[in-house]
mmCIF file of C-alpha atoms in Angstrom:
data_model
loop_
_atom_site.group_PDB
_atom_site.id
_atom_site.type_symbol
_atom_site.label_atom_id
_atom_site.label_comp_id
_atom_site.label_asym_id
_atom_site.label_seq_id
_atom_site.Cartn_x
_atom_site.Cartn_y
_atom_site.Cartn_z
ATOM 1 C CA MET A 827 10.716 -17.691 -13.741
ATOM 2 C CA ALA A 828 13.387 -14.768 -12.694
ATOM 3 C CA GLN A 829 16.530 -15.168 -14.198
ATOM 4 C CA THR A 830 19.720 -14.580 -11.471
ATOM 5 C CA HIS A 831 22.306 -12.146 -11.942
ATOM 6 C CA SER A 832 26.262 -11.907 -12.004
ATOM 7 C CA LEU A 833 27.135 -8.428 -9.925
ATOM 8 C CA ALA A 834 30.153 -9.113 -8.612
ATOM 9 C CA LEU A 835 32.109 -9.513 -12.027
ATOM 10 C CA PRO A 836 32.401 -6.901 -14.858
ATOM 11 C CA CYS A 837 30.338 -7.625 -18.353
ATOM 12 C CA ARG A 838 32.026 -9.924 -20.763
ATOM 13 C CA ALA A 839 31.448 -6.930 -23.303
ATOM 14 C CA SER A 840 34.156 -3.835 -22.669
ATOM 15 C CA ILE A 841 33.158 -1.759 -19.821
ATOM 16 C CA LEU A 842 33.009 2.091 -20.723
ATOM 17 C CA ALA A 843 35.875 3.501 -20.493
ATOM 18 C CA ILE A 844 36.138 6.511 -17.683
ATOM 19 C CA SER A 845 38.250 9.503 -18.640
ATOM 20 C CA PHE A 846 36.330 12.260 -16.731
ATOM 21 C CA LEU A 847 38.630 15.125 -15.675
ATOM 22 C CA ALA A 848 37.690 16.904 -12.507
ATOM 23 C CA SER A 849 37.909 20.553 -12.634
ATOM 24 C CA VAL A 850 38.358 23.224 -9.869
ATOM 25 C CA ALA A 851 36.834 21.469 -6.801
ATOM 26 C CA THR A 852 36.833 20.754 -3.087
ATOM 27 C CA GLY A 853 36.324 17.227 -1.571
ATOM 28 C CA LEU A 854 35.702 13.847 -2.770
ATOM 29 C CA GLU A 855 33.288 13.166 -5.432
ATOM 30 C CA LEU A 856 31.903 9.947 -7.219
ATOM 31 C CA SER A 857 30.338 9.536 -10.304
ATOM 32 C CA ILE A 858 29.333 6.496 -12.354
ATOM 33 C CA ASN A 859 29.068 6.340 -16.085
ATOM 34 C CA ASN A 860 30.418 9.988 -15.789
ATOM 35 C CA HIS A 861 27.252 10.784 -13.778
ATOM 36 C CA ALA A 862 27.864 12.706 -10.853
ATOM 37 C CA ALA A 863 24.664 12.918 -9.501
ATOM 38 C CA ASP A 864 21.618 10.276 -9.359
ATOM 39 C CA PHE A 865 19.960 9.497 -12.739
ATOM 40 C CA ALA A 866 18.061 7.044 -14.045
ATOM 41 C CA LEU A 867 19.139 4.262 -16.629
ATOM 42 C CA SER A 868 16.583 2.734 -19.392
ATOM 43 C CA THR A 869 17.429 -1.343 -20.652
ATOM 44 C CA LYS A 870 14.938 -4.467 -20.877
ATOM 45 C CA PRO A 871 14.721 -7.983 -19.828
ATOM 46 C CA GLY A 872 18.020 -9.578 -20.943
ATOM 47 C CA GLN A 873 20.106 -7.284 -21.458
ATOM 48 C CA SER A 874 23.512 -6.686 -19.419
ATOM 49 C CA VAL A 875 24.072 -3.331 -17.522
ATOM 50 C CA SER A 876 28.310 -2.372 -16.946
ATOM 51 C CA LEU A 877 28.104 0.249 -14.336
ATOM 52 C CA SER A 878 31.350 2.130 -13.622
ATOM 53 C CA CYS A 879 32.387 3.804 -10.340
ATOM 54 C CA LEU A 880 34.858 6.342 -10.216
ATOM 55 C CA VAL A 881 36.579 8.722 -7.388
ATOM 56 C CA HIS A 882 37.276 11.979 -8.132
ATOM 57 C CA ASN A 883 39.958 14.559 -6.236
ATOM 58 C CA SER A 884 41.481 12.053 -4.032
ATOM 59 C CA SER A 885 45.096 12.250 -3.352
ATOM 60 C CA GLN A 886 45.334 8.657 -1.607
ATOM 61 C CA ALA A 887 43.696 5.476 -2.477
ATOM 62 C CA GLU A 888 39.968 5.647 -1.509
ATOM 63 C CA GLN A 889 38.008 2.147 -0.904
ATOM 64 C CA LEU A 890 34.967 2.124 -2.387
ATOM 65 C CA LEU A 891 31.393 -0.213 -2.195
ATOM 66 C CA TRP A 892 28.666 -1.112 -4.252
ATOM 67 C CA TYR A 893 24.800 -1.842 -2.928
ATOM 68 C CA ARG A 894 22.075 -3.388 -3.962
ATOM 69 C CA GLY A 895 19.266 -1.144 -3.080
ATOM 70 C CA GLU A 896 20.365 -2.093 1.141
ATOM 71 C CA GLY A 897 22.212 -4.857 -0.100
ATOM 72 C CA GLN A 898 25.633 -4.798 0.145
ATOM 73 C CA VAL A 899 27.379 -6.523 -3.082
ATOM 74 C CA GLY A 900 30.466 -8.542 -2.660
ATOM 75 C CA LEU A 901 33.513 -7.163 -4.359
ATOM 76 C CA LYS A 902 36.243 -9.182 -5.654
ATOM 77 C CA GLU A 903 39.924 -7.745 -4.468
ATOM 78 C CA GLY A 904 41.647 -5.433 -7.014
ATOM 79 C CA ASN A 905 37.994 -3.974 -8.141
ATOM 80 C CA LYS A 906 37.581 -2.078 -4.685
ATOM 81 C CA GLU A 907 39.975 1.208 -5.422
ATOM 82 C CA ASN A 908 39.450 4.360 -7.013
ATOM 83 C CA ILE A 909 37.601 2.498 -9.161
ATOM 84 C CA SER A 910 34.944 0.048 -9.000
ATOM 85 C CA HIS A 911 32.498 -1.598 -11.645
ATOM 86 C CA ILE A 912 30.263 -4.184 -11.651
ATOM 87 C CA CYS A 913 27.646 -5.904 -13.961
ATOM 88 C CA ILE A 914 23.844 -6.212 -13.924
ATOM 89 C CA SER A 915 23.376 -9.783 -16.413
ATOM 90 C CA PRO A 916 21.073 -10.773 -17.146
ATOM 91 C CA VAL A 917 18.775 -7.763 -16.213
ATOM 92 C CA ASN A 918 15.290 -8.988 -15.211
ATOM 93 C CA GLU A 919 11.896 -7.035 -14.341
ATOM 94 C CA SER A 920 12.369 -7.560 -11.007
ATOM 95 C CA ASP A 921 15.535 -4.909 -11.605
ATOM 96 C CA ASN A 922 12.952 -2.080 -12.112
ATOM 97 C CA GLY A 923 13.131 0.616 -9.942
ATOM 98 C CA VAL A 924 16.399 -0.803 -7.837
ATOM 99 C CA ALA A 925 18.997 1.425 -6.874
ATOM 100 C CA PHE A 926 22.132 0.957 -7.372
ATOM 101 C CA THR A 927 24.671 2.924 -4.942
ATOM 102 C CA CYS A 928 27.898 2.902 -5.300
ATOM 103 C CA ARG A 929 29.784 4.723 -1.603
ATOM 104 C CA LEU A 930 32.664 5.855 -0.557
ATOM 105 C CA ALA A 931 33.638 3.219 2.133
ATOM 106 C CA ARG A 932 35.877 5.824 4.916
ATOM 107 C CA ASP A 933 32.560 8.282 4.437
ATOM 108 C CA LYS A 934 29.369 6.418 3.082
ATOM 109 C CA ALA A 935 27.477 10.012 2.676
ATOM 110 C CA VAL A 936 29.839 10.780 -0.308
ATOM 111 C CA GLN A 937 27.990 8.569 -3.074
ATOM 112 C CA VAL A 938 25.243 7.845 -6.120
ATOM 113 C CA SER A 939 23.065 6.060 -7.505
ATOM 114 C CA VAL A 940 21.828 5.149 -10.397
ATOM 115 C CA ILE A 941 18.134 3.532 -10.945
ATOM 116 C CA LEU A 942 17.293 0.930 -13.090
ATOM 117 C CA ASP A 943 14.122 1.835 -15.691
ATOM 118 C CA VAL A 944 13.170 -1.836 -17.000
ATOM 119 C CA GLU A 945 10.674 -1.765 -19.934
ATOM 120 C CA PHE A 946 8.787 -4.766 -20.657
ATOM 121 C CA PRO A 947 5.197 -5.478 -21.433
ATOM 122 C CA PRO A 948 2.113 -6.596 -19.625
ATOM 123 C CA GLN A 949 2.541 -9.679 -17.634
ATOM 124 C CA LEU A 950 -0.958 -11.371 -16.638
ATOM 125 C CA SER A 951 -1.538 -13.119 -14.277
ATOM 126 C CA GLY A 952 -4.647 -14.420 -11.661
ATOM 127 C CA GLU A 953 -7.189 -17.429 -10.592
ATOM 128 C CA GLU A 954 -8.836 -18.269 -14.014
ATOM 129 C CA THR A 955 -11.877 -20.268 -12.587
ATOM 130 C CA LEU A 956 -14.442 -18.713 -10.353
ATOM 131 C CA GLN A 957 -17.285 -20.832 -9.375
ATOM 132 C CA ILE A 958 -19.948 -18.676 -7.044
ATOM 133 C CA GLU A 959 -23.649 -19.212 -6.345
ATOM 134 C CA GLU A 960 -26.459 -17.025 -7.686
ATOM 135 C CA GLU A 961 -27.046 -13.564 -6.130
ATOM 136 C CA LYS A 962 -23.318 -13.317 -4.542
ATOM 137 C CA ASP A 963 -20.981 -11.780 -5.635
ATOM 138 C CA ALA A 964 -17.905 -11.585 -7.715
ATOM 139 C CA THR A 965 -14.884 -10.814 -8.282
ATOM 140 C CA LEU A 966 -12.291 -11.359 -10.664
ATOM 141 C CA THR A 967 -8.509 -10.275 -10.190
ATOM 142 C CA CYS A 968 -6.581 -9.850 -12.836
ATOM 143 C CA ASN A 969 -2.692 -9.620 -11.883
ATOM 144 C CA SER A 970 -0.831 -7.141 -14.097
ATOM 145 C CA LYS A 971 2.831 -5.960 -14.050
ATOM 146 C CA SER A 972 4.609 -3.922 -16.980
ATOM 147 C CA ASN A 973 6.250 -0.930 -17.709
ATOM 148 C CA PRO A 974 5.745 1.822 -18.794
ATOM 149 C CA GLN A 975 2.186 1.458 -17.293
ATOM 150 C CA ALA A 976 -1.059 0.218 -19.098
ATOM 151 C CA GLN A 977 -4.034 0.821 -20.213
ATOM 152 C CA THR A 978 -6.792 -2.233 -18.978
ATOM 153 C CA THR A 979 -10.381 -3.455 -20.623
ATOM 154 C CA TRP A 980 -12.264 -6.604 -19.919
ATOM 155 C CA TYR A 981 -14.062 -8.820 -22.459
ATOM 156 C CA LYS A 982 -17.265 -11.135 -22.056
ATOM 157 C CA ASP A 983 -17.083 -13.765 -24.465
ATOM 158 C CA ASN A 984 -15.298 -12.109 -27.256
ATOM 159 C CA THR A 985 -17.133 -9.191 -26.435
ATOM 160 C CA THR A 986 -16.296 -5.209 -24.852
ATOM 161 C CA LEU A 987 -18.245 -5.433 -21.911
ATOM 162 C CA ILE A 988 -20.787 -3.338 -21.444
ATOM 163 C CA LEU A 989 -20.997 -1.639 -17.770
ATOM 164 C CA GLN A 990 -24.243 -2.073 -15.955
ATOM 165 C CA GLN A 991 -24.306 0.829 -13.217
ATOM 166 C CA GLY A 992 -25.005 -0.943 -9.870
ATOM 167 C CA ARG A 993 -23.896 -4.229 -11.037
ATOM 168 C CA HIS A 994 -20.422 -3.775 -12.308
ATOM 169 C CA GLU A 995 -17.482 -1.722 -10.641
ATOM 170 C CA LEU A 996 -13.998 -1.509 -11.694
ATOM 171 C CA HIS A 997 -10.956 -1.010 -9.066
ATOM 172 C CA GLN A 998 -7.218 -0.168 -10.209
ATOM 173 C CA THR A 999 -3.737 -0.062 -8.909
ATOM 174 C CA SER A 1000 -0.743 0.204 -10.437
ATOM 175 C CA GLU A 1001 -0.825 -3.810 -10.429
ATOM 176 C CA VAL A 1002 -4.044 -4.802 -9.915
ATOM 177 C CA PHE A 1003 -7.462 -4.686 -11.629
ATOM 178 C CA GLN A 1004 -10.559 -5.758 -10.775
ATOM 179 C CA LEU A 1005 -13.864 -6.395 -11.555
ATOM 180 C CA LEU A 1006 -16.806 -6.601 -9.250
ATOM 181 C CA ILE A 1007 -20.016 -8.460 -10.708
ATOM 182 C CA ARG A 1008 -22.475 -8.252 -7.550
ATOM 183 C CA LYS A 1009 -25.448 -10.140 -7.127
ATOM 184 C CA VAL A 1010 -24.062 -12.379 -9.786
ATOM 185 C CA GLN A 1011 -26.924 -13.811 -12.228
ATOM 186 C CA LYS A 1012 -26.818 -17.116 -14.261
ATOM 187 C CA SER A 1013 -26.498 -14.591 -17.433
ATOM 188 C CA ASP A 1014 -23.221 -13.714 -16.031
ATOM 189 C CA ASN A 1015 -22.021 -17.028 -16.868
ATOM 190 C CA GLY A 1016 -19.034 -16.814 -19.299
ATOM 191 C CA THR A 1017 -15.654 -16.330 -20.025
ATOM 192 C CA TYR A 1018 -14.058 -12.289 -19.312
ATOM 193 C CA THR A 1019 -10.690 -11.514 -20.941
ATOM 194 C CA CYS A 1020 -8.679 -8.918 -19.169
ATOM 195 C CA VAL A 1021 -7.022 -7.269 -21.844
ATOM 196 C CA VAL A 1022 -3.805 -5.017 -20.719
ATOM 197 C CA GLU A 1023 -2.098 -2.831 -23.310
ATOM 198 C CA SER A 1024 1.102 -0.498 -23.048
ATOM 199 C CA SER A 1025 3.369 1.070 -26.200
ATOM 200 C CA LEU A 1026 5.348 -2.108 -25.519
ATOM 201 C CA GLY A 1027 2.557 -5.006 -26.035
ATOM 202 C CA LYS A 1028 -0.543 -6.305 -24.818
ATOM 203 C CA GLY A 1029 -1.227 -9.140 -22.527
ATOM 204 C CA THR A 1030 -4.359 -11.244 -22.232
ATOM 205 C CA LYS A 1031 -5.729 -13.143 -19.485
ATOM 206 C CA ASP A 1032 -9.121 -15.400 -19.498
ATOM 207 C CA PHE A 1033 -10.885 -15.306 -16.393
ATOM 208 C CA HIS A 1034 -14.270 -18.243 -16.321
ATOM 209 C CA LEU A 1035 -17.150 -17.133 -14.400
ATOM 210 C CA ILE A 1036 -19.292 -20.309 -13.758
ATOM 211 C CA VAL A 1037 -22.827 -19.210 -11.886
ATOM 212 C CA GLU A 1038 -23.856 -22.034 -9.394
ATOM 213 C CA ASP A 1039 -28.053 -22.400 -8.930
ATOM 214 C CA LYS A 1040 -28.383 -20.731 -5.077
ATOM 215 C CA LYS A 1041 -28.284 -22.936 -2.237
ATOM 216 C CA PRO A 1042 -31.373 -23.765 -0.037
ATOM 217 C CA VAL A 1043 -30.868 -21.517 3.154
ATOM 218 C CA PHE A 1044 -30.795 -23.954 6.126
ATOM 219 C CA PRO A 1045 -34.206 -22.843 7.845
ATOM 220 C CA LYS A 1046 -32.490 -22.543 11.583
ATOM 221 C CA GLU A 1047 -35.093 -20.519 13.094
ATOM 222 C CA ALA A 1048 -37.935 -23.296 12.444
ATOM 223 C CA VAL A 1049 -35.696 -26.123 13.388
ATOM 224 C CA ILE A 1050 -35.399 -24.302 16.661
ATOM 225 C CA ALA A 1051 -38.873 -23.469 16.906
ATOM 226 C CA ALA A 1052 -39.706 -27.672 16.187
ATOM 227 C CA ILE A 1053 -37.510 -28.645 18.713
ATOM 228 C CA VAL A 1054 -38.802 -26.787 21.638
ATOM 229 C CA VAL A 1055 -42.226 -27.510 20.316
ATOM 230 C CA VAL A 1056 -41.098 -31.046 20.667
ATOM 231 C CA ALA A 1057 -39.748 -30.582 24.207
ATOM 232 C CA VAL A 1058 -42.467 -28.368 25.493
ATOM 233 C CA THR A 1059 -45.068 -31.222 24.188
ATOM 234 C CA LEU A 1060 -42.904 -34.002 26.094
ATOM 235 C CA PHE A 1061 -42.704 -32.142 29.252
ATOM 236 C CA PHE A 1062 -46.285 -31.764 29.350
ATOM 237 C CA GLY A 1063 -47.253 -35.036 28.609
ATOM 238 C CA ILE A 1064 -45.189 -36.608 31.204
ATOM 239 C CA ALA A 1065 -46.422 -34.326 33.780
ATOM 240 C CA ALA A 1066 -50.126 -35.539 32.468
ATOM 241 C CA ARG A 1067 -48.644 -39.349 33.034
ATOM 242 C CA LYS A 1068 -47.178 -38.874 36.136
ATOM 243 C CA ASP A 1069 -49.074 -40.681 38.718
ATOM 244 C CA LYS A 1070 -48.978 -43.609 36.326
ATOM 245 C CA LEU A 1071 -45.406 -43.384 36.069
ATOM 246 C CA PHE A 1072 -44.713 -42.947 39.663
ATOM 247 C CA LYS A 1073 -47.174 -46.158 39.906
ATOM 248 C CA VAL A 1074 -44.646 -47.966 37.639
ATOM 249 C CA TRP A 1075 -42.088 -47.500 39.668
#
């Protein structure tokens, strides 16, 4: 479960001191942790990240705003004027790729952003048991989150899966790895393991494929034909005996 953050308050640890003196320049500028241009900041889950935004070339008090993505971060009074601090604590996987932006309140075009690059080993999920009829297609879906991106290998019963042309297909996106088995057979029964490995570690997840007997197809056409035959027989039987039936009435 993702942990919550504290953004509005500085970290308990001492915040990076800002001692940046602007050279000859015109117009207002902002910097985050001494970076006057957008930049990426590498970190890991569980760590704390302190960000300090500073106004340069200002001759008056300027109000600052912070945003996480498109959402504005609440700031306490005294943490908005000319210099402002926020802390992301603790960092978690959902912060990966998120931009934290400092903007000038009276001119939001004046801004600077830091994008968090949160590195973490593969984390896998997916439906663990799949029951499917013989001769139908089966798809095993291994959901994987990791940074940096990882490589995937499939195993069957602890042995590297040998892909058969026309029977096995691999489909992959940045976070989804799928193994498609066409027209499964009883021999496809077993445990399939998705192994995802990056420079930070390895993740594994087992998927149990159970191939069931093929269910007999309901003979719809034969039943319809039988109903038609019975109906026609009854019709002609009644027609042949109509005189007797009229006499009874």
